[in-house]
Coordinates of C-alpha atoms and ligand atoms in Angstrom, one line a residue:
M23 CA -8.0 49.3 -28.1
N24 CA -10.1 50.0 -31.2
I25 CA -12.2 47.0 -32.1
N26 CA -13.0 46.5 -35.7
I27 CA -16.5 45.1 -36.1
K28 CA -17.4 42.7 -38.9
K29 CA -21.0 41.5 -38.7
A30 CA -22.2 38.1 -39.8
Q31 CA -24.2 38.1 -43.1
K32 CA -26.4 35.2 -42.0
K33 CA -27.7 34.7 -38.5
K34 CA -28.1 31.3 -37.1
S35 CA -31.4 30.2 -35.6
K36 CA -31.5 30.1 -31.9
P37 CA -32.1 26.9 -30.1
D38 CA -35.0 26.6 -27.6
H39 CA -33.8 27.2 -24.0
T40 CA -34.9 23.7 -22.9
I41 CA -32.2 22.0 -25.1
L42 CA -29.4 24.4 -24.4
G43 CA -27.4 22.4 -21.9
F44 CA -23.9 23.7 -21.3
G45 CA -21.5 24.9 -24.1
K46 CA -23.2 23.2 -27.0
Y47 CA -24.4 26.1 -29.0
F48 CA -22.5 29.2 -30.0
T49 CA -23.6 32.7 -31.0
D50 CA -23.1 34.5 -34.4
H51 CA -19.9 36.3 -33.6
M52 CA -16.5 35.8 -31.9
F53 CA -13.8 38.2 -30.8
T54 CA -10.2 37.7 -31.8
M55 CA -6.9 39.5 -31.6
E56 CA -3.3 38.4 -32.3
Y57 CA 0.0 38.9 -30.6
T58 CA 3.5 39.1 -32.0
E59 CA 6.6 40.0 -30.1
Q60 CA 7.3 43.0 -32.3
A61 CA 3.8 44.5 -32.5
G62 CA 2.2 43.4 -29.2
W63 CA -1.6 42.9 -29.5
I64 CA -3.0 43.6 -33.0
N65 CA -6.1 43.3 -35.0
P66 CA -8.8 43.3 -32.3
Q67 CA -12.0 42.5 -34.1
T68 CA -15.4 40.8 -33.8
I69 CA -16.0 38.5 -36.7
P70 CA -18.6 35.9 -37.7
F71 CA -18.2 32.7 -35.5
D72 CA -16.3 30.2 -37.7
D73 CA -13.7 27.4 -37.9
M74 CA -10.1 28.4 -37.7
A75 CA -7.4 26.9 -39.9
M76 CA -4.2 26.0 -38.1
S77 CA -1.0 24.2 -39.0
P78 CA -0.8 20.8 -37.3
S79 CA 2.6 22.0 -35.9
T80 CA 1.0 24.8 -33.9
T81 CA 2.4 24.8 -30.4
V82 CA -0.8 24.8 -28.5
F83 CA -1.7 21.3 -29.9
H84 CA 1.5 19.8 -28.5
Y85 CA 2.3 21.5 -25.3
A86 CA -1.0 22.9 -24.1
Q87 CA 0.2 26.5 -23.8
S88 CA -3.3 27.6 -23.4
V89 CA -5.3 29.5 -20.7
F90 CA -9.0 30.4 -20.4
E91 CA -11.7 32.1 -18.3
G92 CA -15.4 31.5 -17.7
L93 CA -18.0 34.1 -16.7
K94 CA -21.6 34.8 -17.6
A95 CA -23.8 37.6 -18.9
Y96 CA -27.4 38.1 -17.8
I97 CA -30.3 40.3 -18.7
N98 CA -31.4 41.9 -15.4
N99 CA -34.8 43.0 -14.2
Q100 CA -34.3 46.4 -15.9
N101 CA -33.6 44.7 -19.2
E102 CA -29.9 45.7 -19.0
V103 CA -27.0 43.4 -19.9
V104 CA -24.9 42.7 -16.9
L105 CA -21.7 40.8 -16.1
F106 CA -20.7 39.4 -12.7
R107 CA -17.4 40.8 -11.4
P108 CA -15.6 40.6 -14.8
Y109 CA -12.5 42.5 -13.5
Q110 CA -11.9 39.5 -11.2
N111 CA -11.7 37.3 -14.3
A112 CA -9.5 39.9 -16.1
R113 CA -7.0 39.8 -13.3
R114 CA -7.0 36.0 -12.9
F115 CA -6.5 35.7 -16.7
Q116 CA -3.4 37.9 -16.4
K117 CA -2.1 35.6 -13.6
S118 CA -2.8 32.5 -15.7
C119 CA -1.0 34.0 -18.7
L120 CA 2.1 34.9 -16.6
R121 CA 2.3 31.4 -15.1
M122 CA 2.2 29.9 -18.6
A123 CA 4.8 32.3 -20.0
M124 CA 2.2 34.1 -22.1
P125 CA 1.7 37.8 -22.8
T126 CA -1.0 39.5 -20.7
I127 CA -4.0 41.7 -21.7
P128 CA -4.8 44.9 -19.9
E129 CA -7.8 44.5 -17.7
D130 CA -9.8 47.2 -19.4
D131 CA -9.2 45.7 -22.8
F132 CA -10.2 42.3 -21.6
V133 CA -13.5 43.6 -20.2
K134 CA -14.0 45.9 -23.3
A135 CA -13.6 42.9 -25.7
I136 CA -16.2 40.9 -23.7
S137 CA -18.6 43.8 -23.5
T138 CA -18.3 44.6 -27.2
L139 CA -19.0 41.0 -28.2
V140 CA -21.8 40.5 -25.8
K141 CA -23.5 43.6 -27.0
I142 CA -23.4 42.4 -30.6
D143 CA -24.9 39.1 -29.7
K144 CA -27.2 40.4 -27.1
D145 CA -30.2 38.7 -28.7
W146 CA -28.6 35.4 -27.8
I147 CA -28.8 36.0 -24.0
P148 CA -31.5 33.6 -22.8
T149 CA -33.9 35.2 -20.3
Q150 CA -35.7 32.2 -18.8
E151 CA -34.9 31.6 -15.1
G152 CA -31.5 30.0 -14.5
T153 CA -30.3 30.5 -18.0
S154 CA -27.4 32.8 -19.1
L155 CA -24.9 33.6 -21.8
Y156 CA -21.6 31.8 -20.9
I157 CA -18.5 33.7 -21.9
R158 CA -15.3 31.8 -22.8
P159 CA -12.2 34.0 -23.3
F160 CA -9.1 32.0 -24.1
M161 CA -5.5 32.4 -25.3
I162 CA -3.5 29.9 -27.4
A163 CA 0.1 29.7 -28.5
K164 CA 0.4 30.0 -32.3
D165 CA 4.0 29.4 -33.2
E166 CA 4.3 26.6 -35.8
I167 CA 7.3 24.8 -34.4
L168 CA 7.8 21.8 -32.2
G169 CA 10.7 23.1 -30.2
V170 CA 9.8 23.4 -26.5
H171 CA 9.9 27.0 -25.5
P172 CA 7.4 29.8 -25.0
S173 CA 5.7 30.7 -28.3
K174 CA 6.4 34.1 -29.8
T175 CA 2.9 34.5 -31.3
Y176 CA -0.5 34.1 -29.6
Q177 CA -4.2 34.5 -30.4
F178 CA -6.8 35.7 -27.9
I179 CA -10.4 34.6 -28.7
I180 CA -13.7 35.0 -27.0
I181 CA -16.7 32.8 -27.8
L182 CA -20.2 32.9 -26.3
S183 CA -22.6 30.1 -25.6
P184 CA -26.2 30.4 -24.4
V185 CA -26.5 27.9 -21.5
G186 CA -29.6 26.3 -19.9
H187 CA -30.6 26.1 -16.3
Y188 CA -27.9 24.1 -14.4
Y189 CA -30.6 22.4 -12.4
P190 CA -33.6 22.0 -14.9
K191 CA -35.3 19.6 -12.4
G192 CA -34.5 21.6 -9.3
I193 CA -31.3 21.5 -7.2
K194 CA -30.3 18.0 -6.4
P195 CA -27.2 17.4 -4.2
I196 CA -24.4 15.5 -6.0
S197 CA -22.4 12.5 -4.8
I198 CA -18.6 12.8 -4.8
S199 CA -15.8 10.3 -4.5
I200 CA -12.6 11.1 -2.7
N201 CA -9.8 10.1 -5.1
P202 CA -6.9 8.6 -3.1
I203 CA -4.6 8.3 -6.1
Y204 CA -4.6 11.2 -8.6
S205 CA -3.9 14.9 -8.0
R206 CA -5.1 17.9 -10.0
S207 CA -2.5 20.2 -8.5
F208 CA 0.6 20.2 -6.4
F209 CA 2.9 22.8 -4.8
G210 CA 4.8 24.7 -7.5
G211 CA 2.3 23.5 -10.1
T212 CA -0.5 25.3 -11.9
G213 CA -3.5 24.5 -9.6
D214 CA -4.0 28.2 -8.9
V215 CA -4.4 29.3 -12.5
K216 CA -6.9 28.4 -15.2
C217 CA -4.8 26.6 -17.8
A218 CA -6.1 24.0 -20.2
A219 CA -3.7 21.4 -18.9
N220 CA -5.3 21.4 -15.4
Y221 CA -8.4 20.0 -17.0
S222 CA -6.9 17.3 -19.2
I223 CA -5.1 15.8 -16.2
S224 CA -8.3 15.7 -14.3
L225 CA -10.4 13.7 -16.8
L226 CA -9.3 10.2 -16.0
A227 CA -10.3 10.5 -12.3
Q228 CA -13.6 12.1 -13.4
K229 CA -14.2 9.2 -15.7
E230 CA -13.5 6.6 -13.0
A231 CA -15.7 8.4 -10.5
K232 CA -18.6 8.4 -13.1
E233 CA -18.0 4.7 -13.7
K234 CA -18.4 4.0 -10.0
G235 CA -21.6 6.0 -10.0
F236 CA -20.5 9.3 -8.6
D237 CA -21.0 12.8 -10.0
Q238 CA -17.6 14.3 -9.2
V239 CA -14.2 13.8 -7.8
L240 CA -13.1 15.3 -4.5
W241 CA -9.4 16.0 -5.0
L242 CA -6.7 15.5 -2.4
G243 CA -3.5 17.5 -2.3
G244 CA -0.8 18.7 0.1
K245 CA 2.6 17.2 0.7
E246 CA 1.1 14.0 2.1
H247 CA -1.7 13.8 -0.4
N248 CA -4.2 13.9 2.4
I249 CA -5.6 17.5 2.3
I250 CA -9.0 18.3 0.8
T251 CA -8.6 20.7 -2.1
E252 CA -11.4 21.1 -4.7
V253 CA -14.4 19.2 -6.0
G254 CA -14.4 18.7 -9.8
A255 CA -13.6 22.2 -11.1
M256 CA -15.3 23.9 -8.1
N257 CA -14.0 25.3 -4.8
M258 CA -15.2 23.3 -1.8
M259 CA -16.9 24.5 1.4
F260 CA -18.1 22.6 4.5
V261 CA -20.4 23.8 7.2
I262 CA -19.3 22.1 10.4
N263 CA -20.5 23.2 13.9
N264 CA -22.0 26.3 12.4
E265 CA -18.6 27.5 11.0
I266 CA -17.7 27.4 7.3
I267 CA -14.4 25.7 6.5
T268 CA -12.8 26.0 3.1
P269 CA -9.3 25.2 1.8
K270 CA -6.9 28.1 2.0
L271 CA -5.4 29.6 -1.2
D272 CA -2.0 27.9 -0.8
G273 CA -1.0 27.9 -4.5
T274 CA -2.8 24.6 -5.3
I275 CA -6.3 26.0 -5.1
L276 CA -8.0 28.1 -7.9
A277 CA -9.2 31.4 -6.4
G278 CA -12.8 31.2 -7.6
V279 CA -14.8 34.4 -8.1
T280 CA -17.7 32.5 -6.7
R281 CA -15.6 31.4 -3.7
D282 CA -14.6 34.9 -2.9
S283 CA -18.2 36.2 -3.3
V284 CA -19.6 33.4 -1.0
I285 CA -16.9 34.0 1.7
T286 CA -17.7 37.8 1.6
L287 CA -21.5 37.2 1.9
L288 CA -21.1 34.7 4.7
R289 CA -18.8 37.0 6.7
E290 CA -21.3 39.9 6.1
W291 CA -24.0 37.6 7.5
G292 CA -22.0 37.1 10.7
Y293 CA -20.7 33.6 10.0
T294 CA -17.2 32.5 10.8
V295 CA -15.4 31.4 7.6
I296 CA -12.1 29.6 8.2
E297 CA -9.7 29.2 5.3
R298 CA -7.4 26.3 6.3
D299 CA -6.1 22.9 5.6
M300 CA -8.5 20.0 6.4
T301 CA -7.1 16.5 6.2
V302 CA -9.3 13.7 4.8
D303 CA -9.1 12.0 8.2
E304 CA -10.6 15.1 9.9
L305 CA -13.3 15.2 7.3
I306 CA -14.1 11.5 7.7
H307 CA -14.2 12.1 11.5
H308 CA -16.7 14.9 11.1
L309 CA -18.8 12.8 8.6
M310 CA -18.9 9.9 11.1
N311 CA -19.9 12.3 13.9
K312 CA -22.6 13.7 11.6
S313 CA -21.2 17.2 12.3
V314 CA -21.0 18.1 8.7
Q315 CA -24.2 20.1 8.4
E316 CA -23.7 21.1 4.7
A317 CA -21.1 20.7 2.0
F318 CA -21.1 22.4 -1.4
G319 CA -19.0 23.3 -4.3
T320 CA -18.8 26.9 -5.7
G321 CA -18.2 27.9 -9.3
T322 CA -19.6 30.1 -12.1
A323 CA -21.3 27.2 -14.0
A324 CA -23.5 26.0 -11.1
T325 CA -23.1 28.9 -8.6
I326 CA -23.6 26.4 -5.7
S327 CA -23.5 22.7 -6.1
P328 CA -24.6 21.0 -2.8
V329 CA -22.9 17.8 -1.9
G330 CA -25.2 15.1 -0.6
M331 CA -22.9 12.2 -0.2
I332 CA -19.1 11.5 0.0
E333 CA -17.5 8.2 -0.7
Y334 CA -14.0 7.3 0.6
K335 CA -12.4 3.9 0.2
G336 CA -15.7 2.3 -0.4
T337 CA -17.7 3.7 2.5
H338 CA -20.5 6.1 1.7
Y339 CA -21.1 9.0 4.1
L340 CA -24.5 10.7 3.7
I341 CA -24.8 14.4 4.4
S342 CA -28.2 15.3 3.1
E343 CA -30.7 14.5 0.4
N344 CA -31.7 18.1 0.0
I345 CA -29.9 21.4 -0.4
G346 CA -29.0 22.9 3.0
V347 CA -30.5 26.1 4.4
L348 CA -27.3 28.1 4.1
S349 CA -26.4 26.7 0.6
K350 CA -29.9 27.7 -0.5
R351 CA -29.6 31.2 1.0
I352 CA -26.2 31.7 -0.8
Y353 CA -27.6 30.4 -4.1
D354 CA -30.7 32.6 -4.0
T355 CA -28.7 35.7 -2.9
L356 CA -26.1 35.4 -5.6
N357 CA -28.8 34.9 -8.2
M358 CA -30.6 37.9 -6.9
I359 CA -27.5 40.1 -7.0
K360 CA -27.0 39.2 -10.7
L361 CA -30.6 39.9 -11.7
K362 CA -31.8 42.7 -9.5
T363 CA -29.1 45.2 -9.9
G364 CA -28.8 47.5 -6.9
S365 CA -30.3 45.1 -4.4
V366 CA -27.2 43.9 -2.6
H367 CA -23.6 44.4 -3.7
P368 CA -24.2 46.6 -6.7
D369 CA -20.4 46.8 -6.9
W370 CA -20.4 43.2 -8.1
V371 CA -22.6 43.9 -11.2
H372 CA -21.0 45.4 -14.3
L373 CA -23.3 47.0 -16.7
V374 CA -22.6 46.4 -20.4
K375 CA -23.2 49.7 -22.1
Ligands
PLP420 C1 -12.9 28.0 -12.7 C2 -12.6 27.1 -11.5 C3 -13.2 27.3 -10.3 C4 -14.4 28.2 -10.1 O1 -14.0 29.5 -10.3 P1 -15.2 30.6 -10.5 O2 -14.4 31.9 -10.7 O3 -16.0 30.7 -9.2 O4 -16.0 30.2 -11.6 C5 -12.9 26.4 -9.3 N1 -11.9 25.5 -9.4 C6 -11.2 25.3 -10.6 C7 -10.2 24.3 -10.7 C8 -11.6 26.1 -11.7 O5 -10.9 25.9 -12.8

């Protein structure tokens, strides 16, 4: 893949790191390439970040044939640009594309497109503690037709957003509400891939949880709608009787890169990690017994999101007002791996050259 590079004439001014938040500001350039059935992937290029003109009939607007990824770039302690396990995202992107009847992109091309773009906008990578450059690759169906069938044309785009510290005021555990009604995934569905539609169907439950004063939704799944699956858009882990329990990858759970990294670290540290179903009744039983020592979500945006309180059918179960010891150790270790290349798991750090 030969990427054509078109540089922006004017550069935008960069916002101060204190106001970055998440996904609000975008860098000077974007990557784009197009797909047709006859030619395959064509026109890989980096161009100035700009609006895109599209017909209102474009398939993606109507049927959500759209997939995405999310990962981050950092400047490490040797002033190098690094990505965290980007080939994991490349492979997951392929899996998502296949599930949504979309063409795939070779892993090397996926990582090369990201690396090329990140290098061009390297000045945009914030360096303050906790900040990073969020990378959002996505693919959309571009046929201009309302018939319901897989599109014949696609566009793959990457945009970059400098993001602020996820916990500007220090890590504070979140409160979550178990939603007894809605599902984000189901057997045979798309819960194990990163498609746009998974997010639109989750928004109402999230809104209702917010209105009741909770930060996130704890999703139930399984055939009886009684199995703990994920929290918000994060994988969920519980520390119970010194063992770590996390939902197994049964096709309804997104295989998070952070989840895999956390499980790997925990096992290396000698902990028992059990990937299995946990019913909501079992969880409530452990919460009532006070045997849930820690609970946390894992994902690229926050790395670790400790859960301090769980609500179910109007009852509030307190876990802790502070981040747990193990959660903190995982959080610190993952951040160290990203920033101090070579320390632990150098295999997880991809240098952008
Ligand atoms: C992206 C995502 C995650 C987290 O995956 P990471 O690779 O760790 O960022 C977890 N759950 C859902 C539903 C997701 O979409």
